[in-house]
XYZ file of C-alpha atoms in Angstrom:
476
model
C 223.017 144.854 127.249
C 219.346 145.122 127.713
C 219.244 141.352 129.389
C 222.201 142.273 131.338
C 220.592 145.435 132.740
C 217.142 143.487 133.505
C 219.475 141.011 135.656
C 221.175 143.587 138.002
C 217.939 145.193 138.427
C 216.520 141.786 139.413
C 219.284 141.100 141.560
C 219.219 144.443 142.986
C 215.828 144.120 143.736
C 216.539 141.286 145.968
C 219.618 142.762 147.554
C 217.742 145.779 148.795
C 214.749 143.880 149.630
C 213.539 143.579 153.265
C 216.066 141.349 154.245
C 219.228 143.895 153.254
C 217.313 147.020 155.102
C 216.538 145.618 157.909
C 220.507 144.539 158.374
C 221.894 147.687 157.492
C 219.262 149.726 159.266
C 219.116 147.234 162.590
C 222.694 147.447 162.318
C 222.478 151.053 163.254
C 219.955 151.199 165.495
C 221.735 148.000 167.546
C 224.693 149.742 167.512
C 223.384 153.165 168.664
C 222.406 151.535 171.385
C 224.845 149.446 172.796
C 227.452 152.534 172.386
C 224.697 154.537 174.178
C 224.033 157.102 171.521
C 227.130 157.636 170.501
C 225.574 160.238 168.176
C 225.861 162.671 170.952
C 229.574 162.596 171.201
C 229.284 164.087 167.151
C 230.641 167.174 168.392
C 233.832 165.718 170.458
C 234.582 163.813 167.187
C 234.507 167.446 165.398
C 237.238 168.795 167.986
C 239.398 165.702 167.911
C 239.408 166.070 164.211
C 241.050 169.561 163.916
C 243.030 168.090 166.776
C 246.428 167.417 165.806
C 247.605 164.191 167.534
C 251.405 164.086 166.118
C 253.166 161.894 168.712
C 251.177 158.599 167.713
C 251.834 155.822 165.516
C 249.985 156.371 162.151
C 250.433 157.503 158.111
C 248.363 161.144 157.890
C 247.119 162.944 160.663
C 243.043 162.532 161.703
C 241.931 165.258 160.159
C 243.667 164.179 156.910
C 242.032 160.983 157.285
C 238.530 162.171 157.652
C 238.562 164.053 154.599
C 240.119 161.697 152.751
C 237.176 159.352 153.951
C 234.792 162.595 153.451
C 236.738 163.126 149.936
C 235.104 159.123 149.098
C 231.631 159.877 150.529
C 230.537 163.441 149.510
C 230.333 162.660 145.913
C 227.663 161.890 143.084
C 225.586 160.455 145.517
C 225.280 164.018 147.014
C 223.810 164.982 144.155
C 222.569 162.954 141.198
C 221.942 160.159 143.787
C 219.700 162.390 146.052
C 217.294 163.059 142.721
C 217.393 159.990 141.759
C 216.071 158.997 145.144
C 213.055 161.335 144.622
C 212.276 159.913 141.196
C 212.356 156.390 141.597
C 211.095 156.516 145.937
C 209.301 159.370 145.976
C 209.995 162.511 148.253
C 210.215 159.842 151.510
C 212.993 158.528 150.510
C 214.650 161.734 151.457
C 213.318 160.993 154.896
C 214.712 157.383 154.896
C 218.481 158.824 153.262
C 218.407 161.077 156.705
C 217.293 158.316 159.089
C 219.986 156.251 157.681
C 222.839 158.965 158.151
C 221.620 159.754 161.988
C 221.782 156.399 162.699
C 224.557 155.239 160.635
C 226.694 157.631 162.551
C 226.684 154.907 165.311
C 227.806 151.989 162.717
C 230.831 154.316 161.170
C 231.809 154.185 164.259
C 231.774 151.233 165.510
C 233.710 149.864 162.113
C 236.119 152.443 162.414
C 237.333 151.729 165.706
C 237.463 147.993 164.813
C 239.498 148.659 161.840
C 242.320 151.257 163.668
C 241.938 148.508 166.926
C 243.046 145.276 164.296
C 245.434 147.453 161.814
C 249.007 146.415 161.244
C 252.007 147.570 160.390
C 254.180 146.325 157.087
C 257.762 146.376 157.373
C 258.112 149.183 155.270
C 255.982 151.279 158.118
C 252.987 151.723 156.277
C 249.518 151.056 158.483
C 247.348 148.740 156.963
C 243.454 148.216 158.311
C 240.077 147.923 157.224
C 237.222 144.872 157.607
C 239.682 142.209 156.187
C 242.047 142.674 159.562
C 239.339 142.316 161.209
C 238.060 139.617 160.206
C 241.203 138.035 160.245
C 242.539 139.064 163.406
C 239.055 139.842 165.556
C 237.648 136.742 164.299
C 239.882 134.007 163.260
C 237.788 134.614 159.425
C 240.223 134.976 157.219
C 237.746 133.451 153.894
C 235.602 136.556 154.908
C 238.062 138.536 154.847
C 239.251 137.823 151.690
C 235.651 138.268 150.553
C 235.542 141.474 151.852
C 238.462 142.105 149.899
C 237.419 140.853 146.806
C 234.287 142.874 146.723
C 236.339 145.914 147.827
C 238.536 145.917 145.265
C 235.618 145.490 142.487
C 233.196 147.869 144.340
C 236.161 150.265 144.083
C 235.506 150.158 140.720
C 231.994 151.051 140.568
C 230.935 153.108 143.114
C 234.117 154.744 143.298
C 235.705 155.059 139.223
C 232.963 154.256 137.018
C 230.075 156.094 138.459
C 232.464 159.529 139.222
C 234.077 159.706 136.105
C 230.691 159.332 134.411
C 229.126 161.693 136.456
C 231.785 164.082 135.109
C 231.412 163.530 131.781
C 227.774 163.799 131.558
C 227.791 167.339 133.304
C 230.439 168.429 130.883
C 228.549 167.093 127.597
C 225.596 168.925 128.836
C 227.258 171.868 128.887
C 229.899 172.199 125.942
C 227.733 170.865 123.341
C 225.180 173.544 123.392
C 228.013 175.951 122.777
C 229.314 173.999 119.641
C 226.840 175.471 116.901
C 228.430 175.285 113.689
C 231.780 174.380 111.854
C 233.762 171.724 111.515
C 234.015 170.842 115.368
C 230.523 170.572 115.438
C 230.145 168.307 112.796
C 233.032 166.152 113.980
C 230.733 165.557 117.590
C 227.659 165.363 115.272
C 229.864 162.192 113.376
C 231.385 160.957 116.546
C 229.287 162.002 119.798
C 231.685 160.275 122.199
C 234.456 162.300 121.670
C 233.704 164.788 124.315
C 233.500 161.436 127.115
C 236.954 160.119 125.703
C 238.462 163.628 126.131
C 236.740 163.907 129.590
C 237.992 160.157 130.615
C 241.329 161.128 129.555
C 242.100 164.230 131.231
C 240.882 162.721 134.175
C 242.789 159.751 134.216
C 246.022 161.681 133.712
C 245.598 164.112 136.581
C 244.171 161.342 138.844
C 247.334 159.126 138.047
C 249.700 162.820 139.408
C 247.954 162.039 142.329
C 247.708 158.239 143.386
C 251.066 157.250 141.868
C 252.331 159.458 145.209
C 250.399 157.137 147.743
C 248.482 157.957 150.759
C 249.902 160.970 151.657
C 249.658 162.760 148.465
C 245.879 161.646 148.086
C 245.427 163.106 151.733
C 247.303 166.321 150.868
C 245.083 167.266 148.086
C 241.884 166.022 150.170
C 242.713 168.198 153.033
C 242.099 170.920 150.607
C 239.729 170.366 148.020
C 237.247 168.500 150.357
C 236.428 172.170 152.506
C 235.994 174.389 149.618
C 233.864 172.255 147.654
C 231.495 171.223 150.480
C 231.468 175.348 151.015
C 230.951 176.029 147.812
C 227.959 173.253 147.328
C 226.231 173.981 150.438
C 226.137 177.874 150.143
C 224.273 177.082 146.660
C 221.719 174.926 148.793
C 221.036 177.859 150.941
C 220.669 180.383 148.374
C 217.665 177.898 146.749
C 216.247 177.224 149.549
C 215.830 180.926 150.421
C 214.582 180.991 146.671
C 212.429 178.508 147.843
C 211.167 179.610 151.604
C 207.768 179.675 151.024
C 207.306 176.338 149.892
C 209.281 175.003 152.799
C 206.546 174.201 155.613
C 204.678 172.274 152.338
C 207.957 170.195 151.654
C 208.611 168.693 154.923
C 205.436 167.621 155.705
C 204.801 165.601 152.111
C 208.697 163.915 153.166
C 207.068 162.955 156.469
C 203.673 162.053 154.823
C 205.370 160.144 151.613
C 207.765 158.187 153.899
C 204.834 156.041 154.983
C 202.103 156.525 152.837
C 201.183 157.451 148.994
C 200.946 160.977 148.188
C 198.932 162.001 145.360
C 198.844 165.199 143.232
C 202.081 166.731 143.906
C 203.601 169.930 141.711
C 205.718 168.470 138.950
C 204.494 164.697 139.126
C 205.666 163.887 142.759
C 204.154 160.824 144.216
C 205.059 158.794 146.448
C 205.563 155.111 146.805
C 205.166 153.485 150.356
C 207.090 153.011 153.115
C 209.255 149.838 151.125
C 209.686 151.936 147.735
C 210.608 154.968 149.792
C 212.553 152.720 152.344
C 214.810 150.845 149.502
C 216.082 153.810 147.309
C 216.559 156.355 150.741
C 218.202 153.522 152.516
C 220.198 152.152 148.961
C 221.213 156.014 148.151
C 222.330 157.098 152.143
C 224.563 153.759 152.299
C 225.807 155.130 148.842
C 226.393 158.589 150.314
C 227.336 157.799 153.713
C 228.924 154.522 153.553
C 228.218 153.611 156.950
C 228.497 149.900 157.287
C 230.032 149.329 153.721
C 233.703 149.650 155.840
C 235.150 151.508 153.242
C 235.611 154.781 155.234
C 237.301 152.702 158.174
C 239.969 151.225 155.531
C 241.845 154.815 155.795
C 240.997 155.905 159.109
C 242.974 152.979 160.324
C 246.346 154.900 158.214
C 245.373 158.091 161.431
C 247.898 159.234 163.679
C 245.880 158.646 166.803
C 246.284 156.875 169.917
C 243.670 154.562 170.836
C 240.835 153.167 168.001
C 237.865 155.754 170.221
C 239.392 158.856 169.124
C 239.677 158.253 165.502
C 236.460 156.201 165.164
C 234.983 159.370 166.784
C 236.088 161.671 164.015
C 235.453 159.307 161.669
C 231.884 158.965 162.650
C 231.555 162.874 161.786
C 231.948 162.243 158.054
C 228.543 160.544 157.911
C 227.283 163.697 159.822
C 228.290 165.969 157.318
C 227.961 163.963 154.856
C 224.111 162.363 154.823
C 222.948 164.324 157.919
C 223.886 167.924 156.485
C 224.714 167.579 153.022
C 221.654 165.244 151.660
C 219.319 166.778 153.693
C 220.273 170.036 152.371
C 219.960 168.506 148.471
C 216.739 166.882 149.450
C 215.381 169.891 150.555
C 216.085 171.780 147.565
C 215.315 169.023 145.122
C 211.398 168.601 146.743
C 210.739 172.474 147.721
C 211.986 173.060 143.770
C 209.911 170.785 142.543
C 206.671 171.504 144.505
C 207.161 175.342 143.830
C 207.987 175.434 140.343
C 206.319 174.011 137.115
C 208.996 173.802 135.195
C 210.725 171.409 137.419
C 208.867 167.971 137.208
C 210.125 163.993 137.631
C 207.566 162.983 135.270
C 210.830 164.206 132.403
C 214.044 164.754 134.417
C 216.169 162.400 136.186
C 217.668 162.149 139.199
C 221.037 164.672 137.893
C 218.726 166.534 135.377
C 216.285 167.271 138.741
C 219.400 169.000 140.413
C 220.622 170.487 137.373
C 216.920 172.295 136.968
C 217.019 173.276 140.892
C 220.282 175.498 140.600
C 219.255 177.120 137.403
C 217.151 179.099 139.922
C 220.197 181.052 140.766
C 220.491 183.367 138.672
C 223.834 183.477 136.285
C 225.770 181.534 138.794
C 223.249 178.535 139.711
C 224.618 176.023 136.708
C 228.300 177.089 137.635
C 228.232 175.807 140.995
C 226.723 172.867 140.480
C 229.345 171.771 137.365
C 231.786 172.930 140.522
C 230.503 170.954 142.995
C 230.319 167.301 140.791
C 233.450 167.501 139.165
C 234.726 168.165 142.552
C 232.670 165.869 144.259
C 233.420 163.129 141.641
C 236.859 163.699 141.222
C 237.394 163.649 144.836
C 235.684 160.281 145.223
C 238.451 158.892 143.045
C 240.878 159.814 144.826
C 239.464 158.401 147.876
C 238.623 155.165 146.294
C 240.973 154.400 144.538
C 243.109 153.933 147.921
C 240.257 151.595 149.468
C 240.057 149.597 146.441
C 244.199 149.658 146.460
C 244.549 148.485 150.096
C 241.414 145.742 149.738
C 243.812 144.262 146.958
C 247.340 144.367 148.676
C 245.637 142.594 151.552
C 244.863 139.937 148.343
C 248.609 140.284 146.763
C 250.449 142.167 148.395
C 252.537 144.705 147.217
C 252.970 143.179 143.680
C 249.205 144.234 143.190
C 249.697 147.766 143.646
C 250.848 149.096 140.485
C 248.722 146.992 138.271
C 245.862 148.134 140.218
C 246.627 151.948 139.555
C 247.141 151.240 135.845
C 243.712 149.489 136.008
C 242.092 152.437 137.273
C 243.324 154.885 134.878
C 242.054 152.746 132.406
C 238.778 152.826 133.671
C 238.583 156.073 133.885
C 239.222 156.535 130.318
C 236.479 154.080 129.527
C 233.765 154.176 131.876
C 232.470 157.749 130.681
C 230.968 155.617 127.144
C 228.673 153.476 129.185
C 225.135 153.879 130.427
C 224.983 155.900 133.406
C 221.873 154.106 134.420
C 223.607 150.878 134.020
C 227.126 151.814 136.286
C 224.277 153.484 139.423
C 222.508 149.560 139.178
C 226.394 147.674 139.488
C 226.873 149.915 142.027
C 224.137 149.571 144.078
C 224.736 145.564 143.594
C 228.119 145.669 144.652
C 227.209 148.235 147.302
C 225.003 145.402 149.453
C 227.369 142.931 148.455
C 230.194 144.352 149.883
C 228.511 145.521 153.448
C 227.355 142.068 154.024
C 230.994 140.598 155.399
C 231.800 144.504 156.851
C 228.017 144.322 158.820
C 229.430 140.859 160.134
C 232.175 141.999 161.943
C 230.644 144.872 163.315
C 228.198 142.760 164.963
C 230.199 139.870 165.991
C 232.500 142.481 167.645
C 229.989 144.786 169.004
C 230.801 143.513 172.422
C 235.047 144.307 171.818
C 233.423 148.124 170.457
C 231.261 148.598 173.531
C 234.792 147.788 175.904
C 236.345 149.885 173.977
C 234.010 152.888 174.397
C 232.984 152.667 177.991
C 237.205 152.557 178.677
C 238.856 154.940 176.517
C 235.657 157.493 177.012
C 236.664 157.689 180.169
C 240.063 158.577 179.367
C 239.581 160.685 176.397
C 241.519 163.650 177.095
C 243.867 162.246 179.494
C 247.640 162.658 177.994
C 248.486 159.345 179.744
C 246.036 157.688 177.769
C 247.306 153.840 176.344
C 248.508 153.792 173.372
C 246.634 150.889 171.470
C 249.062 147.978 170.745
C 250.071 147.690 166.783
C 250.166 144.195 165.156
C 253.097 143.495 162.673
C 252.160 142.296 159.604
């Protein structure tokens, strides 16, 4: 397992070397261009998501689809992935995580309106879209598409099963073994300490199965939901640590600035930085994990919105990575760096990336460790959900319909597994399959830039006309 953990790192290494940022983050800035900022239309893509659009084709309304797509991205990476950012980049790389949301915003978008522009519909009714159609039916690439597929399906179960479900369990040990001082219980954990994972993986595979067994619809219905009151309930924690933490404040954002680009010495709690590539790789590395933009995994279920032309849902779908990287991992950032620069106790030099968060909301007094557990079994568990839809579609595009039940029994198997192995181990096969699977979704983009940049120019114009075309659906 060792040699095995030394090769993904190796790989990984590679992956998210120069030649991986500079796609992904060129990527953005290319595209923010040619759309001419599309960043600023952030707030018309808020509107037209609480903007109910009933009368076009589609499986689950936009707003439905942006939280199922937020319900996939505001996750671990929120959290444990912010810290462990800090600890292995340095404070920059909170910098770096932020640059890569603003920007990305203009690369969500771009894939989402490629993937609602190329979708099809089966002859059952369903809407089917994502990188692979277009691929396939933008780009006469069908191989790619596959391989988009292929990676989909397995990335599904990395970024989106394994890492969640451990995430879960690992907050829950934490905090239900301390409790367990004596008797027979006690020595039963003491004799077998996974016992509190299996139970975890378990319970979590049996209420995730209530909910994916019911299709897209039923994973939407419990998004549109859970995804508001847990992003409420997380970021009104933030704000009460980072009033906690106000005088520390002016201090933190300039050694993010500073540590982005340089090394930064002699830092409360061990904090140094590590250059502009160190701080670069793991800000860039954990915002694609947070964000997604230009993995084309968010796109995959926009392209199931009622909408009617590919502008108006890639414009709400390019507000998840607002909320998402631009307000939520800024937010964690900030209380992860001010925490650590104002208080001793809180140091990178012996935490990790989860255990850094974990020690920044015990500064709330009596309610600090129960929001957090909140917000990442939420997060996590609503990351599932999310995922295990991409990962679904990405493998009826391989099989077809015959894949989909297999695939859902998969999953719940992996859920009951995953929380045994090395946590460490599931963030590096992530990461891995993260790049890997953005590589094929980054080509399309690209190649198609010129069909997004039509696209925008015309149906900008025409935004909230009611005579607007509807965009022609291909049948499958």
């Amino acid at each position: 397992m060792e040699l095995f953990s030394t090769i993904v790192e190796t790989v990984n290494a590679y992956l998210w070397g120069i030649p991986m940022i500079a796609l992904l983050f060129g990527t953005h800035l290319y595209l923010t261009i040619r759309t001419g900022f599309i960043q600023r239309k952030t707030f018309t893509g808020i509107r037209l998501s609480v903007t109910r659009d009933p009368d076009s084709s589609g499986d689950i309304s936009q707003f439905a689809a942006l939280t199922t797509a937020l319900a996939s991205t505001i996750g671990t990476g929120n959290i444990i992935g912010v810290g462990t950012a800090i600890a292995l980049g340095g404070p920059g790389a909170v910098l770096w995580c932020w640059l890569t949301g603003v920007f990305g915003i203009a690369t969500k978008y771009g894939e989402s309106l490629i993937a609602v522009k190329y979708r099809v519909r089966t002859k059952d009714g369903t809407m089917l879209g994502g990188a692979m159609y277009a691929l396939e039916r933008g780009l006469n690439m069908k191989w790619l598409g596959i391989t988009f597929a292929v990676l989909g399906t397995l990335t599904s179960f990395g970024i989106g099963c394994g890492v969640q479900v451990n995430a879960i369990s690992s907050i829950v040990n934490s905090n239900v073994k301390p409790l367990i001082t004596s008797g027979g219980l006690k020595n039963m954990l003491d004799t077998y300490p996974w016992l509190i994972s299996l139970a975890v993986g378990l319970i979590t595979s049996a209420i995730t199965c209530l909910v994916i067994f019911g299709g897209v619809k039923s994973i939407a219905r419990v998004c549109e939901k859970l995804v508001p009151f847990m992003a409420f309930f997380y970021v009104i924690g933030c704000l009460i640590i980072l009033f906690i933490n106000r005088a520390f404040l002016g201090e933190t954002f300039s050694v993010i600035f500073r540590s982005a680009f340089t090394e930064v010495r002699s830092i409360a709690g061990g904090l140094v930085g590590s250059g502009i590539m160190m701080s670069a790789r793991y800000g860039i590395a954990r915002g694609l994990f947070s964000n997604e933009s230009g993995m084309g995994s968010a796109p995959i279920v926009a392209a199931a919105a009622q909408t009617r032309n590919p502008v108006r849902q890639a414009l709400v779908s390019a507000t998840g990575t607002f909320w998402d990287t631009v307000v939520v991992c800024l937010m964690t950032g900030l209380v992860l760096v001010s925490s650590i620069i104002g208080h001793d106790s809180i140091s990178v030099t012996n935490l990790s990336g989860g255990e850094l968060t974990n020690a920044a909301f015990s500064l709330i007094p009596y309610i600090g460790q129960p929001i957090l557990i909140v917000g990442i079994i939420t997060f996590a568990y609503s990351t599932i959900l999310g995922w295990s839809y991409y990962g679904e579609r990405c493998l009826e595009y391989l099989m077809g319909k015959r894949g989909v039940i297999p695939y859902r029994l998969a999953w719940a198997i992996v859920l009951v597994a995953a929380p045994i192995i090395q946590l460490e181990l599931v963030w590096s096969i992530a990461d891995t399959l993260n790049a890997l699977m953005a590589i094929p979704n980054l080509i399309a983009v690209l190649l198609l830039s010129n069909v997004i940049v039509k696209d925008t120019k015309y149906y900008l114009k025409h935004l909230d006309e009611k005579d607007e075309t509807p965009i022609p659906l291909l049948e499958d």
